Structures are given as structure tokens and as C-alpha cells.
Amino acid sequence: MIHAIIAAGQGSRLAGEGIALPKPLVQVGGEPLIGRMARIMASQPGCGRIEVIINGEADDVSRYLEDLRTRLPINVTVRTTPGSMHSLAALLPRLGGDDVCVATVDAVFRPDEFGAYLHEWQTARRDGCDALMAVTRYVDDEKPLYVAEGPDGTVTGYFDTPAEGVTCVSGGMYILSPRALSYLTDCMEAGHTRMRDFQRSLVAAGLRLRTFHFSKIIDVDHAADIAAAEDLIKK
């Protein structure tokens, strides 16, 4: 399996709150977010390589990754994109038709749950699933994407606002089959830029998406989120 880290955003909200570092270099548990994500991914059995995309203004991040590449199997793409979906599309030529685990750089979670998530993909794949979506009942995002699921964990819909009977939100991590990835280009040509629109397109196309529940995933978008992420790591 190939892993991918989406880290091409500007981190404008953190900057507006006085955090001078680029978001990928914001430290949680004494480690930059992007380094922590890459380390956890590289520690998993079957991790072939890690494709990372950063924006063209992230010189400090580039230098950090150059050093990290001496220890971890990382390839770096530098591209300024209008959104996370375009960032993933920019990596398509490097994915080579393999299953891919995609994560946004600001997602903080328990590493043991990430390992269980990857392991669950093996079962989901055998069951004919096209994607395994990380979800959590812990809501800390400003604009969460609510995920509706059936009794067997199959994704039945995505909502921008709370809906009756919907108890979980997207965690910003996705394991996608080549079939699921094949819909990305059409979604871009339709003018979409957000990952949530891509996820909706998969459901609309009739692909089988299943959820995997994390106890907590914290998106580090604000200065206060750093403390919450530190607390999660300590626990």
C-alpha cells in the first residue's frame, strides 16, 4: 500500500492566531505534524512509500522533508493547489494503480488505532469495498462533514450539517482503491475542489464505502487544537 500526506494548505487560521510556523511544522508531542504522520505511516507493515504534497511557498517544510527522507521512504511533490482534492489529484501519477491511504497533515490520532484501521482494510477489500473512511464521534472541526452509515458500516451519505441519526464525522483519512481513485478526474472536471465533494461522488456512483471508527481525531486548525492534540497524545 502507498501512503499519502496532503500538506499543501496555507495554514492561514493558525497564522492568524500568532502561530508563525507553517502548519506541517507545528509541533505536537515535541514532533512536527508532518514528521509524526510520516513516522506513524512508515512504521506500519506493508508501507511501500509515502507520497507527500506541500505548497510552493513551504521552503522550511521542504528543508525539513529533505532531512526526513534520509530516514523514511518519502517522495515530495511541490505544488500549490486550490484544495485538498486537487492535491490528491496531483499525486495520481505517482500512485501507480495501488491502494492508497490518504491523510491530511493536521490529523492527530492514536497510532494503535491507525494500525487497526489499515488492518481492517484487508477485510473490507475482501468484502468488495472500494474505500474505508476514517470517522469519529468526536467533533471539533469548524465545518465537519457528517457521515451517515448503515448497520454494517456502509456509508450511505454525507452532510454538511447535522442530520437525524448521524453520529459521526469524517476524520480526514481515507483508504482508497484504484477504482475509487478513478473517479477523481471526473470530479475535478466537474469543477469541484473539496475532498467532501469527491466522497459524495463515490456514493453517487454506487461504490461501496465503509467506515472505521477512531475514538478521537483532532484537526489542528487553531492554536487551541494544539493543546487538545497534546492531551490526546499523553493519554
Coordinates of N, CA and C in Angstrom, one line a residue:
M1 N 0.8 -1.2 0.0 CA 0.0 0.0 0.0 C 0.9 1.2 0.0
I2 N 0.5 2.2 -0.8 CA 1.1 3.5 -0.8 C 0.4 4.4 0.2
H3 N 1.1 5.3 0.9 CA 0.6 6.3 1.8 C 0.8 7.6 1.2
A4 N -0.1 8.5 1.5 CA 0.0 9.9 1.0 C -0.4 10.9 2.1
I5 N 0.3 12.0 2.2 CA 0.1 13.1 3.1 C -0.2 14.3 2.4
I6 N -1.4 14.9 2.6 CA -1.8 16.1 2.0 C -1.4 17.3 2.9
A7 N -0.4 18.1 2.5 CA 0.1 19.1 3.3 C 0.3 20.4 2.5
A8 N -0.6 20.7 1.6 CA -0.4 21.8 0.7 C -1.2 23.0 1.0
G9 N -1.9 23.0 2.2 CA -2.7 24.1 2.6 C -1.8 25.3 3.1
Q10 N -2.4 26.4 3.3 CA -1.7 27.6 3.8 C -1.6 27.7 5.3
G11 N -2.5 27.1 6.0 CA -2.5 27.2 7.5 C -2.8 28.6 7.9
S12 N -3.7 29.3 7.2 CA -4.0 30.7 7.5 C -4.6 31.0 8.8
R13 N -5.4 30.0 9.3 CA -6.1 30.2 10.6 C -5.1 30.2 11.7
L14 N -4.1 29.2 11.7 CA -3.1 29.2 12.7 C -2.2 30.5 12.6
A15 N -1.9 30.9 11.4 CA -1.1 32.1 11.3 C -1.8 33.3 11.8
G16 N -3.1 33.4 11.6 CA -3.9 34.5 12.1 C -4.0 34.5 13.6
E17 N -3.6 33.4 14.3 CA -3.7 33.3 15.7 C -2.3 33.4 16.4
G18 N -1.3 33.8 15.5 CA 0.0 34.0 16.0 C 1.0 32.8 15.9
I19 N 0.6 31.8 15.3 CA 1.5 30.6 15.1 C 2.3 30.9 13.8
A20 N 3.6 31.2 14.0 CA 4.4 31.6 12.9 C 4.9 30.4 12.0
L21 N 4.9 29.2 12.6 CA 5.4 28.1 11.8 C 4.4 27.7 10.7
P22 N 4.8 27.2 9.6 CA 3.9 26.5 8.6 C 3.2 25.4 9.3
K23 N 1.9 25.1 9.0 CA 1.2 24.1 9.7 C 1.9 22.7 9.8
P24 N 2.5 22.2 8.7 CA 3.2 20.9 8.8 C 4.3 20.9 9.8
L25 N 4.8 22.0 10.2 CA 5.9 22.1 11.1 C 5.5 22.4 12.6
V26 N 4.2 22.6 12.7 CA 3.7 22.8 14.1 C 3.9 21.6 14.9
Q27 N 4.5 21.8 16.1 CA 4.9 20.6 16.9 C 3.7 20.1 17.8
V28 N 3.6 18.8 17.9 CA 2.7 18.2 18.8 C 3.5 17.0 19.4
G29 N 3.5 17.0 20.7 CA 4.3 16.0 21.4 C 5.8 16.1 21.1
G30 N 6.3 17.3 20.8 CA 7.7 17.5 20.5 C 8.1 17.1 19.1
E31 N 7.1 17.0 18.2 CA 7.4 16.5 16.9 C 6.5 17.2 15.9
P32 N 7.1 17.7 14.7 CA 6.3 18.4 13.7 C 5.2 17.4 13.2
L33 N 4.0 18.0 12.9 CA 2.9 17.3 12.5 C 3.2 16.4 11.3
I34 N 3.9 16.9 10.3 CA 4.2 16.1 9.2 C 5.2 15.0 9.5
G35 N 6.1 15.2 10.4 CA 7.1 14.2 10.8 C 6.4 13.1 11.6
R36 N 5.5 13.5 12.4 CA 4.7 12.5 13.2 C 3.9 11.6 12.3
M37 N 3.2 12.2 11.3 CA 2.4 11.4 10.4 C 3.2 10.5 9.6
A38 N 4.3 11.0 9.0 CA 5.2 10.1 8.2 C 5.8 9.0 9.0
R39 N 6.2 9.3 10.3 CA 6.7 8.2 11.1 C 5.7 7.1 11.4
I40 N 4.5 7.5 11.7 CA 3.5 6.5 12.0 C 3.2 5.7 10.8
M41 N 3.1 6.3 9.6 CA 2.8 5.6 8.4 C 3.9 4.6 8.1
A42 N 5.2 5.1 8.2 CA 6.3 4.2 7.8 C 6.5 3.0 8.8
S43 N 5.9 3.1 10.0 CA 6.0 2.0 10.9 C 5.1 0.9 10.7
Q44 N 4.1 1.1 9.8 CA 3.1 0.1 9.5 C 3.6 -1.0 8.6
P45 N 3.3 -2.2 8.8 CA 3.6 -3.3 7.9 C 3.1 -3.1 6.5
G46 N 3.9 -3.3 5.5 CA 3.4 -3.1 4.1 C 3.4 -1.7 3.6
C47 N 4.0 -0.8 4.3 CA 4.1 0.6 3.8 C 5.2 0.7 2.7
G48 N 4.8 0.8 1.5 CA 5.7 0.8 0.4 C 6.5 2.1 0.4
R49 N 5.8 3.2 0.3 CA 6.4 4.6 0.3 C 5.4 5.6 0.7
I50 N 5.8 6.8 1.0 CA 4.9 7.9 1.4 C 5.1 9.0 0.5
E51 N 4.0 9.3 -0.2 CA 4.0 10.5 -1.1 C 3.4 11.7 -0.4
V52 N 4.2 12.8 -0.4 CA 3.8 14.0 0.3 C 3.7 15.1 -0.7
I53 N 2.6 15.9 -0.5 CA 2.5 17.1 -1.3 C 2.5 18.3 -0.4
I54 N 3.3 19.3 -0.7 CA 3.4 20.6 0.0 C 3.2 21.7 -1.0
N55 N 2.9 22.9 -0.5 CA 2.7 24.0 -1.4 C 4.0 24.7 -1.8
G56 N 4.0 25.5 -2.8 CA 5.2 26.0 -3.4 C 5.9 27.1 -2.5
E57 N 5.2 27.5 -1.5 CA 5.8 28.5 -0.6 C 6.4 28.0 0.7
A58 N 6.4 26.6 0.8 CA 6.8 26.0 2.0 C 8.3 25.6 2.0
D59 N 9.2 26.6 1.9 CA 10.6 26.3 1.9 C 11.1 25.6 3.1
D60 N 10.6 26.1 4.3 CA 11.0 25.4 5.5 C 10.6 24.0 5.6
V61 N 9.4 23.7 5.1 CA 8.9 22.3 5.1 C 9.7 21.5 4.1
S62 N 10.1 22.0 3.0 CA 10.9 21.3 2.0 C 12.3 20.9 2.7
R63 N 12.9 21.8 3.4 CA 14.2 21.5 4.0 C 14.0 20.4 5.1
Y64 N 12.9 20.5 5.9 CA 12.7 19.5 6.9 C 12.5 18.1 6.2
L65 N 11.7 18.1 5.1 CA 11.5 16.8 4.5 C 12.7 16.2 3.8
E66 N 13.6 17.1 3.4 CA 14.9 16.6 2.8 C 15.7 15.8 3.8
D67 N 15.7 16.3 5.0 CA 16.3 15.6 6.1 C 15.6 14.3 6.5
L68 N 14.3 14.4 6.5 CA 13.5 13.3 6.9 C 13.6 12.1 5.9
R69 N 13.8 12.5 4.6 CA 14.0 11.5 3.5 C 15.2 10.6 3.7
T70 N 16.1 11.0 4.5 CA 17.3 10.2 4.8 C 16.9 9.0 5.7
R71 N 15.8 9.1 6.4 CA 15.4 8.1 7.3 C 14.1 7.3 7.0
L72 N 13.2 8.0 6.2 CA 11.9 7.4 5.8 C 11.7 7.4 4.3
P73 N 10.9 6.5 3.8 CA 10.7 6.4 2.3 C 9.7 7.4 1.8
I74 N 10.2 8.6 1.7 CA 9.3 9.8 1.3 C 9.7 10.3 -0.1
N75 N 8.6 10.6 -0.9 CA 8.7 11.3 -2.1 C 8.0 12.6 -1.9
V76 N 8.5 13.7 -2.4 CA 7.9 15.0 -2.2 C 7.5 15.6 -3.5
T77 N 6.2 16.1 -3.6 CA 5.7 16.9 -4.7 C 5.5 18.3 -4.2
V78 N 6.0 19.3 -4.9 CA 5.7 20.7 -4.5 C 4.7 21.3 -5.5
R79 N 3.6 21.7 -5.0 CA 2.5 22.2 -5.9 C 1.5 23.0 -5.1
T80 N 1.3 24.2 -5.5 CA 0.2 25.0 -4.9 C -1.1 24.7 -5.5
T81 N -2.1 24.2 -4.7 CA -3.3 23.7 -5.3 C -4.5 24.5 -4.6
P82 N -5.7 24.5 -5.3 CA -6.8 25.2 -4.7 C -7.5 24.5 -3.6
G83 N -7.2 23.2 -3.4 CA -7.9 22.4 -2.4 C -7.3 21.1 -2.2
S84 N -7.8 20.4 -1.2 CA -7.2 19.0 -0.9 C -7.5 18.0 -2.0
M85 N -8.6 18.1 -2.7 CA -8.9 17.2 -3.7 C -7.9 17.3 -4.9
H86 N -7.6 18.6 -5.2 CA -6.6 18.8 -6.3 C -5.2 18.4 -5.8
S87 N -4.9 18.5 -4.5 CA -3.7 18.0 -4.0 C -3.5 16.5 -4.3
L88 N -4.6 15.7 -4.0 CA -4.6 14.3 -4.2 C -4.5 14.0 -5.7
A89 N -5.2 14.8 -6.5 CA -5.1 14.5 -8.0 C -3.7 14.8 -8.5
A90 N -3.0 15.7 -7.9 CA -1.6 16.0 -8.3 C -0.7 14.8 -8.0
L91 N -1.1 14.0 -7.1 CA -0.3 12.8 -6.7 C -0.6 11.6 -7.6
L92 N -1.7 11.6 -8.3 CA -2.2 10.4 -9.0 C -1.1 9.8 -9.9
P93 N -0.3 10.5 -10.6 CA 0.8 9.9 -11.5 C 1.8 9.1 -10.6
R94 N 1.9 9.4 -9.4 CA 2.8 8.7 -8.5 C 2.2 7.5 -7.8
L95 N 0.9 7.3 -7.9 CA 0.3 6.2 -7.1 C 0.3 4.9 -7.8
G96 N 0.4 4.9 -9.1 CA 0.7 3.6 -9.8 C -0.4 2.5 -9.7
G97 N -1.6 2.9 -9.5 CA -2.7 1.9 -9.5 C -2.8 1.1 -8.3
D98 N -2.1 1.5 -7.2 CA -2.2 0.8 -5.9 C -3.3 1.3 -5.0
D99 N -3.6 0.5 -4.0 CA -4.4 1.1 -2.9 C -3.6 2.2 -2.2
V100 N -4.3 3.2 -1.8 CA -3.6 4.3 -1.1 C -4.3 4.8 0.1
C101 N -3.5 5.0 1.2 CA -4.0 5.6 2.4 C -3.7 7.0 2.4
V102 N -4.7 7.9 2.4 CA -4.5 9.3 2.3 C -4.9 10.0 3.7
A103 N -4.0 10.9 4.1 CA -4.3 11.6 5.4 C -3.9 13.0 5.2
T104 N -4.7 13.9 5.8 CA -4.4 15.3 5.9 C -3.3 15.5 7.0
V105 N -2.4 16.4 6.8 CA -1.3 16.5 7.7 C -1.7 16.9 9.1
D106 N -2.8 17.6 9.3 CA -3.2 18.1 10.6 C -4.1 17.1 11.4
A107 N -4.2 15.9 11.0 CA -5.0 14.9 11.8 C -4.1 14.3 12.8
V108 N -4.5 14.3 14.1 CA -3.8 13.7 15.2 C -4.7 12.6 15.8
F109 N -4.2 11.5 16.0 CA -4.9 10.3 16.4 C -4.0 9.3 17.2
R110 N -4.6 8.3 17.7 CA -3.8 7.3 18.4 C -3.2 6.3 17.4
P111 N -1.9 6.1 17.4 CA -1.2 5.3 16.4 C -1.7 3.9 16.4
D112 N -2.1 3.3 17.6 CA -2.6 1.9 17.6 C -3.9 1.8 16.8
E113 N -4.7 2.9 16.8 CA -6.0 2.8 16.1 C -5.7 3.0 14.6
F114 N -4.6 3.7 14.2 CA -4.3 3.8 12.8 C -3.8 2.4 12.3
G115 N -3.1 1.7 13.1 CA -2.7 0.3 12.7 C -3.9 -0.6 12.5
A116 N -4.9 -0.5 13.4 CA -6.1 -1.3 13.3 C -6.9 -0.9 12.0
Y117 N -6.9 0.4 11.7 CA -7.5 0.9 10.5 C -7.0 0.3 9.3
L118 N -5.6 0.2 9.1 CA -5.0 -0.4 8.0 C -5.3 -1.9 7.9
H119 N -5.3 -2.5 9.1 CA -5.6 -3.9 9.1 C -7.0 -4.2 8.7
E120 N -8.0 -3.4 9.1 CA -9.4 -3.6 8.7 C -9.6 -3.5 7.2
W121 N -8.7 -2.7 6.5 CA -8.8 -2.6 5.1 C -8.7 -3.9 4.4
Q122 N -7.9 -4.8 4.9 CA -7.7 -6.1 4.3 C -9.1 -6.9 4.3
T123 N -9.8 -6.8 5.4 CA -11.2 -7.4 5.4 C -12.1 -6.7 4.5
A124 N -12.1 -5.4 4.6 CA -13.0 -4.6 3.7 C -12.8 -4.8 2.3
R125 N -11.5 -5.0 1.9 CA -11.2 -5.2 0.5 C -11.7 -6.6 0.0
R126 N -11.6 -7.6 0.9 CA -12.1 -8.9 0.6 C -13.6 -8.9 0.4
D127 N -14.2 -8.0 1.2 CA -15.7 -7.9 1.1 C -16.2 -7.1 0.0
G128 N -15.3 -6.6 -0.9 CA -15.7 -5.9 -2.1 C -15.8 -4.4 -1.9
C129 N -15.3 -3.8 -0.8 CA -15.3 -2.4 -0.5 C -14.3 -1.7 -1.4
D130 N -14.7 -0.4 -1.8 CA -13.9 0.4 -2.6 C -13.1 1.4 -1.8
A131 N -13.5 1.7 -0.6 CA -12.9 2.6 0.2 C -13.2 2.4 1.7
L132 N -12.3 2.8 2.6 CA -12.5 2.7 4.0 C -12.3 4.1 4.6
M133 N -13.3 4.7 5.1 CA -13.3 6.1 5.6 C -13.1 6.2 7.1
A134 N -12.1 6.9 7.5 CA -11.9 7.1 9.0 C -13.0 8.1 9.5
V135 N -13.7 7.7 10.5 CA -14.7 8.6 11.1 C -14.5 8.6 12.6
T136 N -15.1 9.6 13.3 CA -15.1 9.7 14.7 C -16.3 10.4 15.2
R137 N -16.7 10.1 16.4 CA -17.9 10.7 17.0 C -17.4 12.0 17.8
Y138 N -16.1 12.2 17.8 CA -15.6 13.4 18.5 C -15.6 14.6 17.4
V139 N -16.3 15.6 17.7 CA -16.5 16.7 16.7 C -15.8 17.9 17.2
D140 N -14.7 18.3 16.5 CA -14.0 19.6 16.9 C -13.7 20.5 15.7
D141 N -14.2 20.1 14.5 CA -13.9 20.8 13.3 C -15.0 22.0 13.2
E142 N -14.5 23.1 12.6 CA -15.4 24.2 12.3 C -16.5 23.8 11.4
K143 N -16.2 23.1 10.3 CA -17.2 22.7 9.3 C -17.1 21.2 9.1
P144 N -17.5 20.4 10.1 CA -17.4 19.0 9.9 C -18.3 18.4 8.8
L145 N -17.8 17.3 8.3 CA -18.6 16.6 7.3 C -19.2 15.4 8.0
Y146 N -20.5 15.4 8.1 CA -21.2 14.3 8.8 C -21.4 13.1 7.9
V147 N -21.1 11.9 8.4 CA -21.1 10.7 7.6 C -22.3 9.8 8.1
A148 N -23.2 9.5 7.2 CA -24.3 8.6 7.5 C -23.9 7.2 7.2
E149 N -24.2 6.2 8.0 CA -23.8 4.9 7.8 C -24.9 3.9 8.1
G150 N -24.9 2.8 7.4 CA -25.9 1.7 7.6 C -25.4 0.8 8.8
P151 N -26.2 -0.2 9.1 CA -25.9 -1.1 10.3 C -24.6 -1.8 10.1
D152 N -24.2 -2.0 8.8 CA -22.9 -2.8 8.6 C -21.7 -1.8 8.4
G153 N -22.0 -0.5 8.6 CA -20.9 0.5 8.5 C -20.7 1.0 7.1
T154 N -21.6 0.6 6.2 CA -21.5 1.2 4.8 C -22.0 2.6 4.8
V155 N -21.2 3.5 4.1 CA -21.5 4.9 4.0 C -22.7 5.1 3.1
T156 N -23.7 5.8 3.6 CA -25.0 6.0 2.9 C -25.1 7.4 2.4
G157 N -24.3 8.4 3.0 CA -24.4 9.7 2.6 C -23.5 10.6 3.4
Y158 N -23.3 11.8 2.9 CA -22.5 12.9 3.5 C -23.3 14.1 3.7
F159 N -23.2 14.8 4.8 CA -24.0 16.0 5.1 C -23.1 17.1 5.7
D160 N -23.3 18.3 5.2 CA -22.6 19.5 5.8 C -23.1 20.0 7.1
T161 N -24.3 19.6 7.4 CA -25.0 19.9 8.7 C -25.5 18.7 9.4
P162 N -25.7 18.7 10.7 CA -26.1 17.6 11.4 C -27.5 17.0 10.8
A163 N -27.6 15.7 10.8 CA -28.8 15.1 10.2 C -29.2 14.0 11.2
E164 N -30.5 13.8 11.2 CA -31.1 12.8 12.2 C -30.5 11.4 12.1
G165 N -30.0 10.9 13.2 CA -29.5 9.6 13.2 C -28.0 9.5 12.8
V166 N -27.4 10.6 12.5 CA -26.0 10.6 12.0 C -25.1 11.1 13.2
T167 N -24.2 10.2 13.6 CA -23.5 10.4 14.9 C -22.0 10.6 14.7
C168 N -21.5 10.5 13.5 CA -20.0 10.6 13.3 C -19.7 11.6 12.2
V169 N -18.4 12.0 12.2 CA -17.9 12.9 11.2 C -16.7 12.4 10.5
S170 N -16.3 12.9 9.4 CA -15.1 12.4 8.7 C -13.9 12.9 9.5
G171 N -12.9 12.0 9.5 CA -11.7 12.2 10.2 C -10.5 12.7 9.4
G172 N -10.7 12.9 8.1 CA -9.7 13.4 7.2 C -8.7 12.3 6.8
M173 N -9.1 11.1 6.9 CA -8.2 10.0 6.4 C -9.1 9.0 5.6
Y174 N -8.5 8.5 4.5 CA -9.2 7.7 3.6 C -8.3 6.6 3.0
I175 N -8.8 5.4 3.0 CA -8.1 4.3 2.2 C -8.9 4.1 0.9
L176 N -8.3 4.3 -0.2 CA -9.0 4.3 -1.5 C -8.4 3.2 -2.4
S177 N -9.3 2.5 -3.1 CA -8.9 1.5 -4.1 C -8.6 2.3 -5.4
P178 N -7.9 1.6 -6.4 CA -7.7 2.3 -7.7 C -9.1 2.6 -8.3
R179 N -10.1 1.8 -8.1 CA -11.4 2.1 -8.7 C -12.0 3.4 -8.1
A180 N -11.8 3.6 -6.8 CA -12.3 4.8 -6.2 C -11.5 6.0 -6.7
L181 N -10.2 5.9 -6.9 CA -9.4 7.0 -7.3 C -9.7 7.3 -8.8
S182 N -10.2 6.4 -9.5 CA -10.5 6.7 -11.0 C -11.6 7.7 -11.1
Y183 N -12.4 8.0 -10.1 CA -13.5 9.0 -10.1 C -13.0 10.4 -9.9
L184 N -11.7 10.5 -9.5 CA -11.2 11.8 -9.1 C -11.1 12.8 -10.2
T185 N -10.7 12.3 -11.4 CA -10.5 13.2 -12.5 C -11.9 13.8 -13.0
D186 N -12.9 12.9 -13.0 CA -14.2 13.4 -13.4 C -14.7 14.4 -12.4
C187 N -14.4 14.2 -11.1 CA -14.9 15.1 -10.1 C -14.2 16.5 -10.3
M188 N -13.0 16.5 -10.6 CA -12.3 17.7 -10.9 C -12.8 18.4 -12.1
E189 N -13.1 17.7 -13.1 CA -13.6 18.3 -14.4 C -15.0 18.9 -14.2
A190 N -15.7 18.4 -13.1 CA -17.0 19.0 -12.8 C -16.9 20.3 -12.0
G191 N -15.6 20.7 -11.7 CA -15.4 21.9 -11.0 C -15.3 21.8 -9.5
H192 N -15.2 20.6 -9.0 CA -15.1 20.5 -7.5 C -13.6 20.6 -7.1
T193 N -13.5 21.1 -5.8 CA -12.1 21.2 -5.3 C -12.0 20.6 -3.9
R194 N -13.1 20.2 -3.3 CA -13.0 19.7 -1.9 C -13.1 18.2 -1.8
M195 N -12.4 17.6 -0.9 CA -12.5 16.2 -0.7 C -13.9 15.7 -0.4
R196 N -14.7 16.5 0.3 CA -16.1 16.1 0.6 C -16.9 15.9 -0.7
D197 N -16.6 16.7 -1.7 CA -17.3 16.5 -3.0 C -16.9 15.2 -3.7
F198 N -15.6 14.9 -3.6 CA -15.2 13.6 -4.1 C -15.8 12.5 -3.4
Q199 N -15.9 12.5 -2.1 CA -16.5 11.4 -1.3 C -18.0 11.3 -1.7
R200 N -18.7 12.4 -1.9 CA -20.1 12.3 -2.3 C -20.2 11.7 -3.7
S201 N -19.3 12.0 -4.6 CA -19.3 11.4 -5.9 C -19.2 9.9 -5.9
L202 N -18.4 9.4 -5.0 CA -18.2 7.9 -4.9 C -19.5 7.3 -4.4
V203 N -20.2 7.9 -3.5 CA -21.5 7.4 -3.0 C -22.5 7.4 -4.2
A204 N -22.6 8.6 -4.9 CA -23.5 8.7 -6.0 C -23.2 7.7 -7.1
A205 N -22.0 7.3 -7.3 CA -21.6 6.4 -8.3 C -21.9 4.9 -7.9
G206 N -22.4 4.7 -6.7 CA -22.7 3.4 -6.3 C -21.6 2.6 -5.7
L207 N -20.4 3.2 -5.5 CA -19.3 2.5 -4.9 C -19.6 2.1 -3.4
R208 N -18.9 1.1 -3.0 CA -19.2 0.7 -1.6 C -18.1 1.2 -0.7
L209 N -18.5 2.1 0.2 CA -17.6 2.8 1.2 C -18.0 2.3 2.5
R210 N -17.0 1.9 3.3 CA -17.3 1.5 4.7 C -16.5 2.4 5.7
T211 N -17.1 2.6 6.9 CA -16.5 3.4 7.9 C -15.6 2.6 8.9
F212 N -14.6 3.3 9.4 CA -13.8 2.8 10.5 C -13.8 3.8 11.6
H213 N -14.2 3.5 12.8 CA -14.3 4.5 13.9 C -13.0 4.6 14.7
F214 N -12.5 5.8 14.8 CA -11.5 6.2 15.7 C -12.1 6.8 16.9
S215 N -11.5 6.6 18.1 CA -12.1 7.2 19.3 C -12.0 8.7 19.3
K216 N -11.0 9.2 18.7 CA -10.8 10.7 18.6 C -9.8 11.0 17.5
I217 N -10.2 12.0 16.7 CA -9.2 12.6 15.7 C -9.3 14.1 15.8
I218 N -8.2 14.7 16.1 CA -8.2 16.1 16.3 C -7.5 16.8 15.0
D219 N -8.3 17.7 14.4 CA -7.7 18.5 13.3 C -7.1 19.8 13.9
V220 N -5.8 19.9 13.7 CA -5.1 21.1 14.2 C -5.2 22.3 13.3
D221 N -6.3 23.0 13.4 CA -6.6 24.2 12.6 C -6.4 25.5 13.4
H222 N -6.5 25.4 14.7 CA -6.4 26.6 15.6 C -5.4 26.3 16.7
A223 N -4.9 27.4 17.3 CA -3.9 27.3 18.4 C -4.4 26.4 19.5
A224 N -5.7 26.5 19.8 CA -6.3 25.7 20.9 C -6.2 24.2 20.6
D225 N -6.2 23.9 19.3 CA -6.2 22.5 18.9 C -4.9 21.8 19.3
I226 N -3.8 22.6 19.4 CA -2.5 22.1 19.7 C -2.5 21.5 21.1
A227 N -3.1 22.2 22.0 CA -3.2 21.7 23.4 C -4.1 20.4 23.5
A228 N -5.2 20.4 22.7 CA -6.0 19.2 22.7 C -5.3 18.0 22.1
A229 N -4.5 18.3 21.1 CA -3.7 17.2 20.5 C -2.7 16.7 21.4
E230 N -2.0 17.6 22.2 CA -1.0 17.2 23.2 C -1.7 16.3 24.2
D231 N -2.9 16.7 24.6 CA -3.6 16.0 25.7 C -3.9 14.5 25.2
L232 N -4.3 14.4 23.9 CA -4.6 13.1 23.3 C -3.4 12.2 23.3
I233 N -2.3 12.8 22.9 CA -1.0 12.0 22.9 C -0.6 11.5 24.3
K234 N -0.8 12.4 25.3 CA -0.4 12.0 26.6 C -1.3 10.9 27.2
K235 N -2.5 10.9 26.8 CA -3.5 9.8 27.3 C -3.3 8.5 26.5

